[in-house]
mmCIF file of C-alpha atoms in Angstrom:
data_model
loop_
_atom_site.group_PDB
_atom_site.id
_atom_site.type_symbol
_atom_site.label_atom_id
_atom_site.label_comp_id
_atom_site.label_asym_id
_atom_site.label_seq_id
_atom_site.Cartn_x
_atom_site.Cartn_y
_atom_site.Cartn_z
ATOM 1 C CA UNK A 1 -57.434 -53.096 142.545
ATOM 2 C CA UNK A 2 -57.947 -53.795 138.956
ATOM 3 C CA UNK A 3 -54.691 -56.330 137.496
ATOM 4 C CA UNK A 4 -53.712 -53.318 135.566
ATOM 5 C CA UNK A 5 -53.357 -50.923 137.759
ATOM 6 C CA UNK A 6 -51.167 -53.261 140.112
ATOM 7 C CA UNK A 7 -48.760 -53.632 137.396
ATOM 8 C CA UNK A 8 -48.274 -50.421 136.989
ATOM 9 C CA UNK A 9 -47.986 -50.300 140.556
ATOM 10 C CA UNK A 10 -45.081 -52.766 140.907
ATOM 11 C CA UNK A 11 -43.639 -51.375 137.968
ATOM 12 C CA UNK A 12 -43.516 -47.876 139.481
ATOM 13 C CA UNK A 13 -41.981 -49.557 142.828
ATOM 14 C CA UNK A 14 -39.034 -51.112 141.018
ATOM 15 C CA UNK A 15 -38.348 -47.907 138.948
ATOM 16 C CA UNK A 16 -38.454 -46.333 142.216
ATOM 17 C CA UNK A 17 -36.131 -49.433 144.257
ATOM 18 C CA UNK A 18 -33.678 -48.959 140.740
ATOM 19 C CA UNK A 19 -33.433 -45.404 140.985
ATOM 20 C CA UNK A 20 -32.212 -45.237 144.681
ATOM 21 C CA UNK A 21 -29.779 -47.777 144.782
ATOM 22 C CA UNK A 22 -28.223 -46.086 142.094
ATOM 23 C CA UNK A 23 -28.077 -42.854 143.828
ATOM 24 C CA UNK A 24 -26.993 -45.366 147.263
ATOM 25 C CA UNK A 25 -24.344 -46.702 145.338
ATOM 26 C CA UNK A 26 -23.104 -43.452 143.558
ATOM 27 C CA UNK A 27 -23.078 -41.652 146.655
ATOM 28 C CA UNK A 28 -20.906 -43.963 148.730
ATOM 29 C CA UNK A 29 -18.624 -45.278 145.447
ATOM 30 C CA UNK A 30 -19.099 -42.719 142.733
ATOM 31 C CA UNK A 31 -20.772 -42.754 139.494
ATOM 32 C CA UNK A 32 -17.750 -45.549 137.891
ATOM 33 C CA UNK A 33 -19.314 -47.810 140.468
ATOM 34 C CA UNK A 34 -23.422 -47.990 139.465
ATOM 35 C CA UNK A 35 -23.050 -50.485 136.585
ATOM 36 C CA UNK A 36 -26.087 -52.543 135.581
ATOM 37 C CA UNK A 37 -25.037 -55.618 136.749
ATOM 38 C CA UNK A 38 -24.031 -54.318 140.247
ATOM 39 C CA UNK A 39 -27.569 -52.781 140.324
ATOM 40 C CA UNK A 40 -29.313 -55.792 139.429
ATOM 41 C CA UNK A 41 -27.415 -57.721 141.946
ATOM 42 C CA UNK A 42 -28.077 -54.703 144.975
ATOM 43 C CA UNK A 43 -31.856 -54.395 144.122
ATOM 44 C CA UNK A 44 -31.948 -58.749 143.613
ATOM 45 C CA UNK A 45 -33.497 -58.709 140.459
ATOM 46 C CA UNK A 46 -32.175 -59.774 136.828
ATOM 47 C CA UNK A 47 -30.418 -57.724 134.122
ATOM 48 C CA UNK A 48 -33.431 -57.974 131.863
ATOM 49 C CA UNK A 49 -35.773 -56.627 134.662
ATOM 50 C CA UNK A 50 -33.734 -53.844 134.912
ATOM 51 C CA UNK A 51 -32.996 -53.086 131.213
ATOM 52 C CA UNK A 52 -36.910 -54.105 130.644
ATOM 53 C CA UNK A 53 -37.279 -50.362 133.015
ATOM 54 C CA UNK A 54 -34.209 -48.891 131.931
ATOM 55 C CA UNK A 55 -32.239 -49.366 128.752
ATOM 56 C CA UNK A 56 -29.109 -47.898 129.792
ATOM 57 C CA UNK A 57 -26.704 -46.534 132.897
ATOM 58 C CA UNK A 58 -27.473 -42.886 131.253
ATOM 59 C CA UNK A 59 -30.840 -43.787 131.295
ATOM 60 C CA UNK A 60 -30.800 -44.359 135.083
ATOM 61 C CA UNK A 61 -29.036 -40.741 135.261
ATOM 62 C CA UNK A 62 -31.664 -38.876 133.881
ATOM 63 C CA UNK A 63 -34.081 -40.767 135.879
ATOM 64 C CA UNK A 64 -31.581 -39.399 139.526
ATOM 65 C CA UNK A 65 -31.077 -36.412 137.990
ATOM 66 C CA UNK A 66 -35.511 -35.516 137.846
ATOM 67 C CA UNK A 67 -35.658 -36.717 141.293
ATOM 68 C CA UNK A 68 -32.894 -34.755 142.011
ATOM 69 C CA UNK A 69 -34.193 -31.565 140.457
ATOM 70 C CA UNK A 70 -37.761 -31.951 141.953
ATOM 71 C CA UNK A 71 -35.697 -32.382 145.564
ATOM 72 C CA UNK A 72 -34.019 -29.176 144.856
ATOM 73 C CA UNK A 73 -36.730 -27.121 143.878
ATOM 74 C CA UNK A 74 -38.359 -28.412 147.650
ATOM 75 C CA UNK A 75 -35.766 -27.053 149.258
ATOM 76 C CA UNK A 76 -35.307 -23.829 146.956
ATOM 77 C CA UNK A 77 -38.663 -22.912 147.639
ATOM 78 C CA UNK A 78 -38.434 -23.877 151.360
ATOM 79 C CA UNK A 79 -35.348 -21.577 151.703
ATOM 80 C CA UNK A 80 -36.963 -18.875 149.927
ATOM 81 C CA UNK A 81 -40.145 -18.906 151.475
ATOM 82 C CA UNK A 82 -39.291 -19.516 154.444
ATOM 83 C CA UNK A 83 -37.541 -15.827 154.846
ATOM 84 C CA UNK A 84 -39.129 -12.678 156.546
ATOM 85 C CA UNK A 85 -36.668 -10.090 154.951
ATOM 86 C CA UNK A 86 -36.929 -8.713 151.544
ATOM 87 C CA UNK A 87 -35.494 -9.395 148.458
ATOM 88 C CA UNK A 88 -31.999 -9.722 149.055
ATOM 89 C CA UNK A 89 -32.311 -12.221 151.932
ATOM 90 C CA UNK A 90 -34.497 -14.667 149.720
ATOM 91 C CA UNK A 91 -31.510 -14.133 146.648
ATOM 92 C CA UNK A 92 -29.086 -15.407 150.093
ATOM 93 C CA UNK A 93 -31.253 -18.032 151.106
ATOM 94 C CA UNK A 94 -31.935 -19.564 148.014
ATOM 95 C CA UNK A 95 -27.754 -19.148 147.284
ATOM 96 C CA UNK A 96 -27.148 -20.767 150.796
ATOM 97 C CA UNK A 97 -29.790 -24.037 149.831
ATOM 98 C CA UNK A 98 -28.539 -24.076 146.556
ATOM 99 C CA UNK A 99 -25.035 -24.620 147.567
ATOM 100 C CA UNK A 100 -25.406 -26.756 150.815
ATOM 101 C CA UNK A 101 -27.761 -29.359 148.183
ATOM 102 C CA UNK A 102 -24.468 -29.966 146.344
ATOM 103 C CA UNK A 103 -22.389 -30.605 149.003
ATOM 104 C CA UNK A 104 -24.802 -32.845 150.975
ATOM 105 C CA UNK A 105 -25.365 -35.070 147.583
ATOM 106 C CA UNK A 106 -22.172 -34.561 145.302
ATOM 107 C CA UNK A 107 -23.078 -37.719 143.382
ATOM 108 C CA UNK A 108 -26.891 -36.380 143.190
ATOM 109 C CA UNK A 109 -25.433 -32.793 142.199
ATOM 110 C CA UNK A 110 -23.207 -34.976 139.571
ATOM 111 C CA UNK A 111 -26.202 -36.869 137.539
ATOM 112 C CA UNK A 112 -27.985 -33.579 137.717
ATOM 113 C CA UNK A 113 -25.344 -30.894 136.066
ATOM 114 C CA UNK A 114 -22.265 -31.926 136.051
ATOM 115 C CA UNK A 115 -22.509 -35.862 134.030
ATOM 116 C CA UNK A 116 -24.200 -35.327 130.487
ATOM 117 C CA UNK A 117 -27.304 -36.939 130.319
ATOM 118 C CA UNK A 118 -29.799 -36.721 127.635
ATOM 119 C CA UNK A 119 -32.371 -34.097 129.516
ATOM 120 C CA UNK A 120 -33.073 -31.033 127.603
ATOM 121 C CA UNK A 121 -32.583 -27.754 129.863
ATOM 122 C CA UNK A 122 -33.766 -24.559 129.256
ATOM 123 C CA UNK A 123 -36.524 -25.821 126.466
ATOM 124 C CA UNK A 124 -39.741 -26.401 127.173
ATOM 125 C CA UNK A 125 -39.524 -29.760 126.862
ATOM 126 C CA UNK A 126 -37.863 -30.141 129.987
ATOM 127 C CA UNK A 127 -39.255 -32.275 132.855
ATOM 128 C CA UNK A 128 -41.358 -30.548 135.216
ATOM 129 C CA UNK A 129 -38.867 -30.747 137.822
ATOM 130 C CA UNK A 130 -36.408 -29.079 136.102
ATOM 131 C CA UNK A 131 -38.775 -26.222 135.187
ATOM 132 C CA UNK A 132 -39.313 -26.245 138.770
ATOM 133 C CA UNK A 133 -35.902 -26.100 140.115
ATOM 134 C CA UNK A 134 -35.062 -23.337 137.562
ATOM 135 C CA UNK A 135 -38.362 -21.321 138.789
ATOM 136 C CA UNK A 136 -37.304 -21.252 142.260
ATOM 137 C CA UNK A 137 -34.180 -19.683 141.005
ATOM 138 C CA UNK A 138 -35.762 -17.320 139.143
ATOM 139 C CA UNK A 139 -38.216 -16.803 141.787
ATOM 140 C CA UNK A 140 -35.132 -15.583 144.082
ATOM 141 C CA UNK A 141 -33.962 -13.180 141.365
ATOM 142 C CA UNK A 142 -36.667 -11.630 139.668
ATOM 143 C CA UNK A 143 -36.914 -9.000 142.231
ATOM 144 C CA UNK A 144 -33.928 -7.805 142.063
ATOM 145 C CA UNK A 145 -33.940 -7.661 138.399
ATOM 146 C CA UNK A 146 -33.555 -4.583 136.593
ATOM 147 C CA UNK A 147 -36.172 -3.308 134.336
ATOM 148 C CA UNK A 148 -33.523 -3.368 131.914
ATOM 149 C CA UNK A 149 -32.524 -6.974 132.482
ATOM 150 C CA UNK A 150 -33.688 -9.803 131.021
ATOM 151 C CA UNK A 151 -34.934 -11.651 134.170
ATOM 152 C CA UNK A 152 -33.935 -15.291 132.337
ATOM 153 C CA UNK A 153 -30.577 -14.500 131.840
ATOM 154 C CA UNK A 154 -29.916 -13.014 134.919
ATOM 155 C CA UNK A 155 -31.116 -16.238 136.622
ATOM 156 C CA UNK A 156 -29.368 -18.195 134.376
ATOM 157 C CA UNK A 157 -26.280 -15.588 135.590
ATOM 158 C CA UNK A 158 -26.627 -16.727 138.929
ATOM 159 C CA UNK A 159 -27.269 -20.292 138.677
ATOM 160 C CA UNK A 160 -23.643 -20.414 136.883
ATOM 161 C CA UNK A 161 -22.386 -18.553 139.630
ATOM 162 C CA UNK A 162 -23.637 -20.698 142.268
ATOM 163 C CA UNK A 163 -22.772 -23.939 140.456
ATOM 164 C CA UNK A 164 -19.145 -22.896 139.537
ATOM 165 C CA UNK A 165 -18.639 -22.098 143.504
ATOM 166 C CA UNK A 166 -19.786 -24.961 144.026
ATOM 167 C CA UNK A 167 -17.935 -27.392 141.563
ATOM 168 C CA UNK A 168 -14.687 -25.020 142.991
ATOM 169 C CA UNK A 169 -14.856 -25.977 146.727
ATOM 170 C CA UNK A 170 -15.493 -29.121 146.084
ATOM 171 C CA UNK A 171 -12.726 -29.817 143.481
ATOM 172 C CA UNK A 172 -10.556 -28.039 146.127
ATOM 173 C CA UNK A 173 -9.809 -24.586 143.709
ATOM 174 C CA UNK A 174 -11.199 -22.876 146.462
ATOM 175 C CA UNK A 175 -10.758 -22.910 150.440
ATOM 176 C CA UNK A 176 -14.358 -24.184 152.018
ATOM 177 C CA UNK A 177 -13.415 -21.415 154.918
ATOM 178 C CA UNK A 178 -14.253 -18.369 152.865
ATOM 179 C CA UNK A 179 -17.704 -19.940 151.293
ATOM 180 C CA UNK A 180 -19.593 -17.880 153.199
ATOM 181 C CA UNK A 181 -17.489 -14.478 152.466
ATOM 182 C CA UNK A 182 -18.185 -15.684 148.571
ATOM 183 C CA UNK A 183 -21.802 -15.894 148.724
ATOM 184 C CA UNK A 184 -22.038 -12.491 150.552
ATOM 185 C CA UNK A 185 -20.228 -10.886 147.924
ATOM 186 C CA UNK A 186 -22.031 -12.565 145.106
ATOM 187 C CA UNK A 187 -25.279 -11.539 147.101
ATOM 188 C CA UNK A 188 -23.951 -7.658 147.226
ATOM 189 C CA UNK A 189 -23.265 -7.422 143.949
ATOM 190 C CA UNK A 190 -26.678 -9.356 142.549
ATOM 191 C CA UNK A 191 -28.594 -7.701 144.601
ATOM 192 C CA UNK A 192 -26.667 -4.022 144.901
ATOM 193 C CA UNK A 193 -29.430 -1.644 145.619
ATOM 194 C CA UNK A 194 -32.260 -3.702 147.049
ATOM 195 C CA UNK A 195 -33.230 -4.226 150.387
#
């Protein structure tokens, strides 16, 4: 292995070492928590080796909040493909993955839509994995779409939907008991007339 390449190599294995003891440390203390100085001092290296990968805390976000998007898209697609039904079962599946992802990784969830971060959405500039994630989505809800309907905005529709149930049960708006009776009706009425 050329010198080079095993640079780049170490390099990519400390971005990688950063990036998850951020998402460690946000996950069992919260976003106020991941500072750059407690990072340095979790992953043993210096402030300048972690500024010289990283210039900033938001910079770190962005970098969770791809990782994060390429994980959801995984388990999007998973979800979705993994159903036998029609149309209306993948829309539930994909609502059911969709929603379970936030509550397993609320800090994850958090650097992904809820923090700002400087990641463009809906251009195409965004990062692969957020094309991605958004394409499973869409995936899910294209069937059922209308020939009327603008199969973007729909999607986009349903993503709020999902992410303001979400971002409700877990601020405690809602009651966690009657998730399931929410998705069903949020299911019915996306789906009303497909099988």
């Amino acid at each position: 292995m050329s010198m080079q390449k095993r640079r780049e190599r170490e390099r990519a294995e400390r971005e990688k070492l950063i990036v998850t003891a951020a998402r460690e440390l946000a996950e069992t203390e919260g976003w106020d928590a991941v500072t750059t100085r407690r990072l340095a001092a979790e992953i043993e290296y210096s402030q300048p080796v972690l500024y010289s990968h990283f210039k900033s805390k938001d910079a770190i976000m962005v970098a969770v909040a791809v990782e994060g998007c390429a994980e959801l898209a995984e388990e999007l697609r998973a979800a979705r493909t993994a159903v036998t039904g029609g149309a209306r079962e993948a829309l539930a599946a994909v609502a059911a993955a969709y929603t379970a992802f936030a509550r397993r990784r609320p800090a994850l969830y958090d650097a992904m839509f809820t923090h700002r971060v400087d990641l463009p959405f809906a251009t195409p500039e965004a990062p692969v994995a957020l094309q991605e994630a958004f394409a499973e989505l869409l995936a899910a809800v294209q069937p059922i779409t209308a020939r009327t309907d603008d199969p973007g905005l729909l999607t986009e529709t349903y993503w709020a939907c999902l992410h303001g149930l979400t971002t409700l049960i877990r601020n405690g708006r809602l009651p966690e008991k009657t998730h399931t009776q929410r998705l069903e009706l949020l299911i019915g009425h996306f789906a009303a007339g497909v099988e």
